[in-house]
Amino acid sequence: MRRLLAVLLLSLVAHPAASIASSSQPLVGHIMALLSVFEQADALPTESSPEANALIHALIQTQAALTKSTDQATRLWFSEALRMAEKPGGPPIPSDALSSRTLEAILTYAALHPPADTAGMLPGLRQFNVGESDFELMARVYRRAQSRLTTAGQDLHSLYEKERRTMPFR
């Protein structure tokens, strides 16, 4: 896991769309917490595999698209995904970044309303180098983690919140 986190931080520094300028440093902790939860659920791809790097890329770039996109179709799609997931207490908030609940809302919405089927959505995602395969990979890892944690009597969101409090860049 430490190696994956190092790769994550290097990726953030190296990629301008997801740079860790001081104003976006808190966003790093969200990705780190998600990776930690996925690791605890034994749902992460093998550390040195291309799939592990692809997962980090997908999480970072999806978070960047969620929080920074100015493309109208992309912003509308994410807003609708979060609105559809609204629970008592309000929907997940894009500025809260890619929390476990936000990721779940996005992946659930993408399963019903694939970005490729939404007019104008793909160009907005391409600005952040996000494609359909990224959504598929994130969904596969998320669902595997959720299933394994539920089987073990744990709640993915509770575990995420616990991990989030321990991560740097809060």
PDB file of C-alpha atoms in Angstrom:
ATOM      1  CA  MET A   1       0.000   0.000   0.000  1.00  0.00           C
ATOM      2  CA  ARG A   2       2.806   2.427   0.794  1.00  0.00           C
ATOM      3  CA  ARG A   3       4.165   1.951  -2.710  1.00  0.00           C
ATOM      4  CA  LEU A   4       0.733   2.663  -4.206  1.00  0.00           C
ATOM      5  CA  LEU A   5       0.482   5.842  -2.136  1.00  0.00           C
ATOM      6  CA  ALA A   6       3.925   6.921  -3.347  1.00  0.00           C
ATOM      7  CA  VAL A   7       2.826   6.311  -6.931  1.00  0.00           C
ATOM      8  CA  LEU A   8      -0.329   8.289  -6.212  1.00  0.00           C
ATOM      9  CA  LEU A   9       1.601  11.287  -4.934  1.00  0.00           C
ATOM     10  CA  LEU A  10       4.038  11.139  -7.861  1.00  0.00           C
ATOM     11  CA  SER A  11       1.110  10.957 -10.271  1.00  0.00           C
ATOM     12  CA  LEU A  12      -0.480  14.009  -8.705  1.00  0.00           C
ATOM     13  CA  VAL A  13       2.708  16.003  -8.966  1.00  0.00           C
ATOM     14  CA  ALA A  14       3.404  14.894 -12.532  1.00  0.00           C
ATOM     15  CA  HIS A  15      -0.067  15.461 -13.983  1.00  0.00           C
ATOM     16  CA  PRO A  16      -1.187  19.070 -14.364  1.00  0.00           C
ATOM     17  CA  ALA A  17      -4.939  18.307 -14.286  1.00  0.00           C
ATOM     18  CA  ALA A  18      -4.541  16.827 -10.826  1.00  0.00           C
ATOM     19  CA  SER A  19      -1.652  18.809  -9.390  1.00  0.00           C
ATOM     20  CA  ILE A  20      -1.484  19.208  -5.667  1.00  0.00           C
ATOM     21  CA  ALA A  21      -1.425  22.943  -5.456  1.00  0.00           C
ATOM     22  CA  SER A  22      -1.986  24.079  -1.911  1.00  0.00           C
ATOM     23  CA  SER A  23      -5.688  24.672  -2.586  1.00  0.00           C
ATOM     24  CA  SER A  24      -6.229  21.086  -3.760  1.00  0.00           C
ATOM     25  CA  GLN A  25      -4.062  19.265  -1.222  1.00  0.00           C
ATOM     26  CA  PRO A  26      -7.104  18.149   0.774  1.00  0.00           C
ATOM     27  CA  LEU A  27      -8.258  16.219  -2.293  1.00  0.00           C
ATOM     28  CA  VAL A  28      -5.253  13.889  -2.048  1.00  0.00           C
ATOM     29  CA  GLY A  29      -6.475  12.481   1.255  1.00  0.00           C
ATOM     30  CA  HIS A  30      -9.721  11.308  -0.318  1.00  0.00           C
ATOM     31  CA  ILE A  31      -7.921   9.148  -2.865  1.00  0.00           C
ATOM     32  CA  MET A  32      -5.521   7.864  -0.222  1.00  0.00           C
ATOM     33  CA  ALA A  33      -8.446   6.894   2.022  1.00  0.00           C
ATOM     34  CA  LEU A  34     -10.226   5.102  -0.824  1.00  0.00           C
ATOM     35  CA  LEU A  35      -7.074   3.147  -1.678  1.00  0.00           C
ATOM     36  CA  SER A  36      -6.634   2.239   1.982  1.00  0.00           C
ATOM     37  CA  VAL A  37     -10.204   0.927   2.193  1.00  0.00           C
ATOM     38  CA  PHE A  38      -9.752  -1.051  -1.018  1.00  0.00           C
ATOM     39  CA  GLU A  39      -6.549  -2.525   0.399  1.00  0.00           C
ATOM     40  CA  GLN A  40      -8.233  -3.509   3.675  1.00  0.00           C
ATOM     41  CA  ALA A  41     -10.935  -5.248   1.661  1.00  0.00           C
ATOM     42  CA  ASP A  42      -8.247  -7.051  -0.352  1.00  0.00           C
ATOM     43  CA  ALA A  43      -9.774  -5.562  -3.493  1.00  0.00           C
ATOM     44  CA  LEU A  44      -6.777  -3.646  -4.848  1.00  0.00           C
ATOM     45  CA  PRO A  45      -5.060  -4.881  -7.978  1.00  0.00           C
ATOM     46  CA  THR A  46      -1.508  -6.143  -7.470  1.00  0.00           C
ATOM     47  CA  GLU A  47       0.729  -3.182  -6.590  1.00  0.00           C
ATOM     48  CA  SER A  48       3.026  -3.297  -9.592  1.00  0.00           C
ATOM     49  CA  SER A  49       0.367  -4.203 -12.142  1.00  0.00           C
ATOM     50  CA  PRO A  50      -0.799  -1.912 -14.927  1.00  0.00           C
ATOM     51  CA  GLU A  51      -4.288  -2.236 -13.423  1.00  0.00           C
ATOM     52  CA  ALA A  52      -3.077  -0.678 -10.140  1.00  0.00           C
ATOM     53  CA  ASN A  53      -1.659   2.302 -12.002  1.00  0.00           C
ATOM     54  CA  ALA A  54      -4.852   2.539 -14.054  1.00  0.00           C
ATOM     55  CA  LEU A  55      -6.946   2.584 -10.874  1.00  0.00           C
ATOM     56  CA  ILE A  56      -4.905   5.418  -9.379  1.00  0.00           C
ATOM     57  CA  HIS A  57      -5.196   7.314 -12.654  1.00  0.00           C
ATOM     58  CA  ALA A  58      -8.958   6.721 -12.824  1.00  0.00           C
ATOM     59  CA  LEU A  59      -9.535   7.916  -9.256  1.00  0.00           C
ATOM     60  CA  ILE A  60      -7.328  11.001  -9.582  1.00  0.00           C
ATOM     61  CA  GLN A  61      -8.691  12.057 -12.942  1.00  0.00           C
ATOM     62  CA  THR A  62     -12.323  11.375 -12.068  1.00  0.00           C
ATOM     63  CA  GLN A  63     -11.898  13.489  -8.954  1.00  0.00           C
ATOM     64  CA  ALA A  64     -10.325  16.234 -11.084  1.00  0.00           C
ATOM     65  CA  ALA A  65     -13.228  16.104 -13.548  1.00  0.00           C
ATOM     66  CA  LEU A  66     -15.727  16.169 -10.692  1.00  0.00           C
ATOM     67  CA  THR A  67     -14.193  19.141  -8.925  1.00  0.00           C
ATOM     68  CA  LYS A  68     -12.660  21.164 -11.768  1.00  0.00           C
ATOM     69  CA  SER A  69     -14.548  20.578 -14.992  1.00  0.00           C
ATOM     70  CA  THR A  70     -16.089  23.629 -16.596  1.00  0.00           C
ATOM     71  CA  ASP A  71     -17.756  21.553 -19.329  1.00  0.00           C
ATOM     72  CA  GLN A  72     -21.523  22.002 -19.000  1.00  0.00           C
ATOM     73  CA  ALA A  73     -22.482  18.412 -19.970  1.00  0.00           C
ATOM     74  CA  THR A  74     -19.921  16.947 -17.575  1.00  0.00           C
ATOM     75  CA  ARG A  75     -20.995  19.162 -14.684  1.00  0.00           C
ATOM     76  CA  LEU A  76     -24.656  18.347 -15.342  1.00  0.00           C
ATOM     77  CA  TRP A  77     -23.962  14.584 -15.458  1.00  0.00           C
ATOM     78  CA  PHE A  78     -22.053  14.637 -12.159  1.00  0.00           C
ATOM     79  CA  SER A  79     -24.717  16.846 -10.555  1.00  0.00           C
ATOM     80  CA  GLU A  80     -27.443  14.449 -11.620  1.00  0.00           C
ATOM     81  CA  ALA A  81     -25.450  11.471 -10.317  1.00  0.00           C
ATOM     82  CA  LEU A  82     -25.142  13.129  -6.924  1.00  0.00           C
ATOM     83  CA  ARG A  83     -28.752  14.296  -6.895  1.00  0.00           C
ATOM     84  CA  MET A  84     -29.992  10.768  -7.631  1.00  0.00           C
ATOM     85  CA  ALA A  85     -27.982   9.494  -4.657  1.00  0.00           C
ATOM     86  CA  GLU A  86     -29.489  12.044  -2.310  1.00  0.00           C
ATOM     87  CA  LYS A  87     -30.183  10.664   1.117  1.00  0.00           C
ATOM     88  CA  PRO A  88     -31.450  12.337   4.272  1.00  0.00           C
ATOM     89  CA  GLY A  89     -28.970  15.031   5.104  1.00  0.00           C
ATOM     90  CA  GLY A  90     -28.422  15.981   1.478  1.00  0.00           C
ATOM     91  CA  PRO A  91     -26.480  14.679  -1.484  1.00  0.00           C
ATOM     92  CA  PRO A  92     -22.721  14.235  -1.633  1.00  0.00           C
ATOM     93  CA  ILE A  93     -21.107  17.564  -2.493  1.00  0.00           C
ATOM     94  CA  PRO A  94     -18.644  17.748  -5.425  1.00  0.00           C
ATOM     95  CA  SER A  95     -16.316  20.035  -3.472  1.00  0.00           C
ATOM     96  CA  ASP A  96     -16.028  17.211  -0.945  1.00  0.00           C
ATOM     97  CA  ALA A  97     -14.220  15.370  -3.720  1.00  0.00           C
ATOM     98  CA  LEU A  98     -14.239  11.660  -4.351  1.00  0.00           C
ATOM     99  CA  SER A  99     -15.449  10.302  -1.027  1.00  0.00           C
ATOM    100  CA  SER A 100     -16.756   6.748  -0.792  1.00  0.00           C
ATOM    101  CA  ARG A 101     -20.328   8.015  -1.053  1.00  0.00           C
ATOM    102  CA  THR A 102     -19.569  10.262  -4.014  1.00  0.00           C
ATOM    103  CA  LEU A 103     -17.774   7.439  -5.820  1.00  0.00           C
ATOM    104  CA  GLU A 104     -20.684   5.097  -5.121  1.00  0.00           C
ATOM    105  CA  ALA A 105     -23.151   7.687  -6.477  1.00  0.00           C
ATOM    106  CA  ILE A 106     -21.103   8.236  -9.628  1.00  0.00           C
ATOM    107  CA  LEU A 107     -20.634   4.523 -10.307  1.00  0.00           C
ATOM    108  CA  THR A 108     -24.302   3.728  -9.663  1.00  0.00           C
ATOM    109  CA  TYR A 109     -25.389   6.516 -11.986  1.00  0.00           C
ATOM    110  CA  ALA A 110     -22.842   5.489 -14.649  1.00  0.00           C
ATOM    111  CA  ALA A 111     -24.274   1.961 -14.659  1.00  0.00           C
ATOM    112  CA  LEU A 112     -27.711   3.360 -15.515  1.00  0.00           C
ATOM    113  CA  HIS A 113     -26.583   6.354 -17.596  1.00  0.00           C
ATOM    114  CA  PRO A 114     -23.211   5.514 -19.195  1.00  0.00           C
ATOM    115  CA  PRO A 115     -21.183   8.616 -19.995  1.00  0.00           C
ATOM    116  CA  ALA A 116     -20.846   7.400 -23.597  1.00  0.00           C
ATOM    117  CA  ASP A 117     -24.642   7.506 -23.932  1.00  0.00           C
ATOM    118  CA  THR A 118     -24.894  11.068 -22.626  1.00  0.00           C
ATOM    119  CA  ALA A 119     -24.647  13.759 -25.296  1.00  0.00           C
ATOM    120  CA  GLY A 120     -21.516  15.835 -24.863  1.00  0.00           C
ATOM    121  CA  MET A 121     -20.214  13.958 -21.835  1.00  0.00           C
ATOM    122  CA  LEU A 122     -17.204  12.197 -23.349  1.00  0.00           C
ATOM    123  CA  PRO A 123     -15.439  15.369 -24.566  1.00  0.00           C
ATOM    124  CA  GLY A 124     -15.674  16.791 -21.041  1.00  0.00           C
ATOM    125  CA  LEU A 125     -14.215  13.609 -19.564  1.00  0.00           C
ATOM    126  CA  ARG A 126     -11.478  13.442 -22.206  1.00  0.00           C
ATOM    127  CA  GLN A 127     -10.209  16.803 -20.957  1.00  0.00           C
ATOM    128  CA  PHE A 128      -9.237  14.870 -17.829  1.00  0.00           C
ATOM    129  CA  ASN A 129      -8.168  11.684 -19.628  1.00  0.00           C
ATOM    130  CA  VAL A 130     -11.110   9.713 -18.250  1.00  0.00           C
ATOM    131  CA  GLY A 131     -12.766   7.036 -20.357  1.00  0.00           C
ATOM    132  CA  GLU A 132     -15.267   4.244 -20.082  1.00  0.00           C
ATOM    133  CA  SER A 133     -12.588   1.748 -19.062  1.00  0.00           C
ATOM    134  CA  ASP A 134     -11.815   3.956 -16.049  1.00  0.00           C
ATOM    135  CA  PHE A 135     -15.431   3.757 -14.882  1.00  0.00           C
ATOM    136  CA  GLU A 136     -15.434  -0.013 -15.413  1.00  0.00           C
ATOM    137  CA  LEU A 137     -12.243  -0.481 -13.398  1.00  0.00           C
ATOM    138  CA  MET A 138     -13.382   1.755 -10.535  1.00  0.00           C
ATOM    139  CA  ALA A 139     -16.746  -0.033 -10.434  1.00  0.00           C
ATOM    140  CA  ARG A 140     -15.127  -3.464 -10.385  1.00  0.00           C
ATOM    141  CA  VAL A 141     -12.768  -2.574  -7.518  1.00  0.00           C
ATOM    142  CA  TYR A 142     -15.437  -0.669  -5.574  1.00  0.00           C
ATOM    143  CA  ARG A 143     -17.999  -3.476  -5.829  1.00  0.00           C
ATOM    144  CA  ARG A 144     -15.402  -6.104  -4.876  1.00  0.00           C
ATOM    145  CA  ALA A 145     -14.402  -4.064  -1.815  1.00  0.00           C
ATOM    146  CA  GLN A 146     -18.010  -3.422  -0.840  1.00  0.00           C
ATOM    147  CA  SER A 147     -18.909  -7.110  -1.150  1.00  0.00           C
ATOM    148  CA  ARG A 148     -15.911  -8.311   0.845  1.00  0.00           C
ATOM    149  CA  LEU A 149     -16.411  -5.771   3.597  1.00  0.00           C
ATOM    150  CA  THR A 150     -20.134  -6.525   3.864  1.00  0.00           C
ATOM    151  CA  THR A 151     -19.330 -10.239   4.124  1.00  0.00           C
ATOM    152  CA  ALA A 152     -16.906  -9.415   6.936  1.00  0.00           C
ATOM    153  CA  GLY A 153     -19.590  -7.376   8.727  1.00  0.00           C
ATOM    154  CA  GLN A 154     -17.995  -4.015   7.946  1.00  0.00           C
ATOM    155  CA  ASP A 155     -19.406  -0.919   6.281  1.00  0.00           C
ATOM    156  CA  LEU A 156     -17.328   0.542   3.458  1.00  0.00           C
ATOM    157  CA  HIS A 157     -18.437   4.123   4.176  1.00  0.00           C
ATOM    158  CA  SER A 158     -17.692   3.898   7.901  1.00  0.00           C
ATOM    159  CA  LEU A 159     -14.271   2.460   7.170  1.00  0.00           C
ATOM    160  CA  TYR A 160     -13.649   5.219   4.618  1.00  0.00           C
ATOM    161  CA  GLU A 161     -14.548   7.927   7.161  1.00  0.00           C
ATOM    162  CA  LYS A 162     -12.214   6.360   9.702  1.00  0.00           C
ATOM    163  CA  GLU A 163      -9.370   6.210   7.165  1.00  0.00           C
ATOM    164  CA  ARG A 164     -10.075   9.719   5.921  1.00  0.00           C
ATOM    165  CA  ARG A 165      -9.519  11.115   9.417  1.00  0.00           C
ATOM    166  CA  THR A 166      -6.042   9.519   9.521  1.00  0.00           C
ATOM    167  CA  MET A 167      -4.870  10.727   6.132  1.00  0.00           C
ATOM    168  CA  PRO A 168      -2.652  13.742   5.546  1.00  0.00           C
ATOM    169  CA  PHE A 169      -3.982  16.629   3.454  1.00  0.00           C
ATOM    170  CA  ARG A 170      -7.248  16.904   5.378  1.00  0.00           C
TER     171      ARG A 170
END
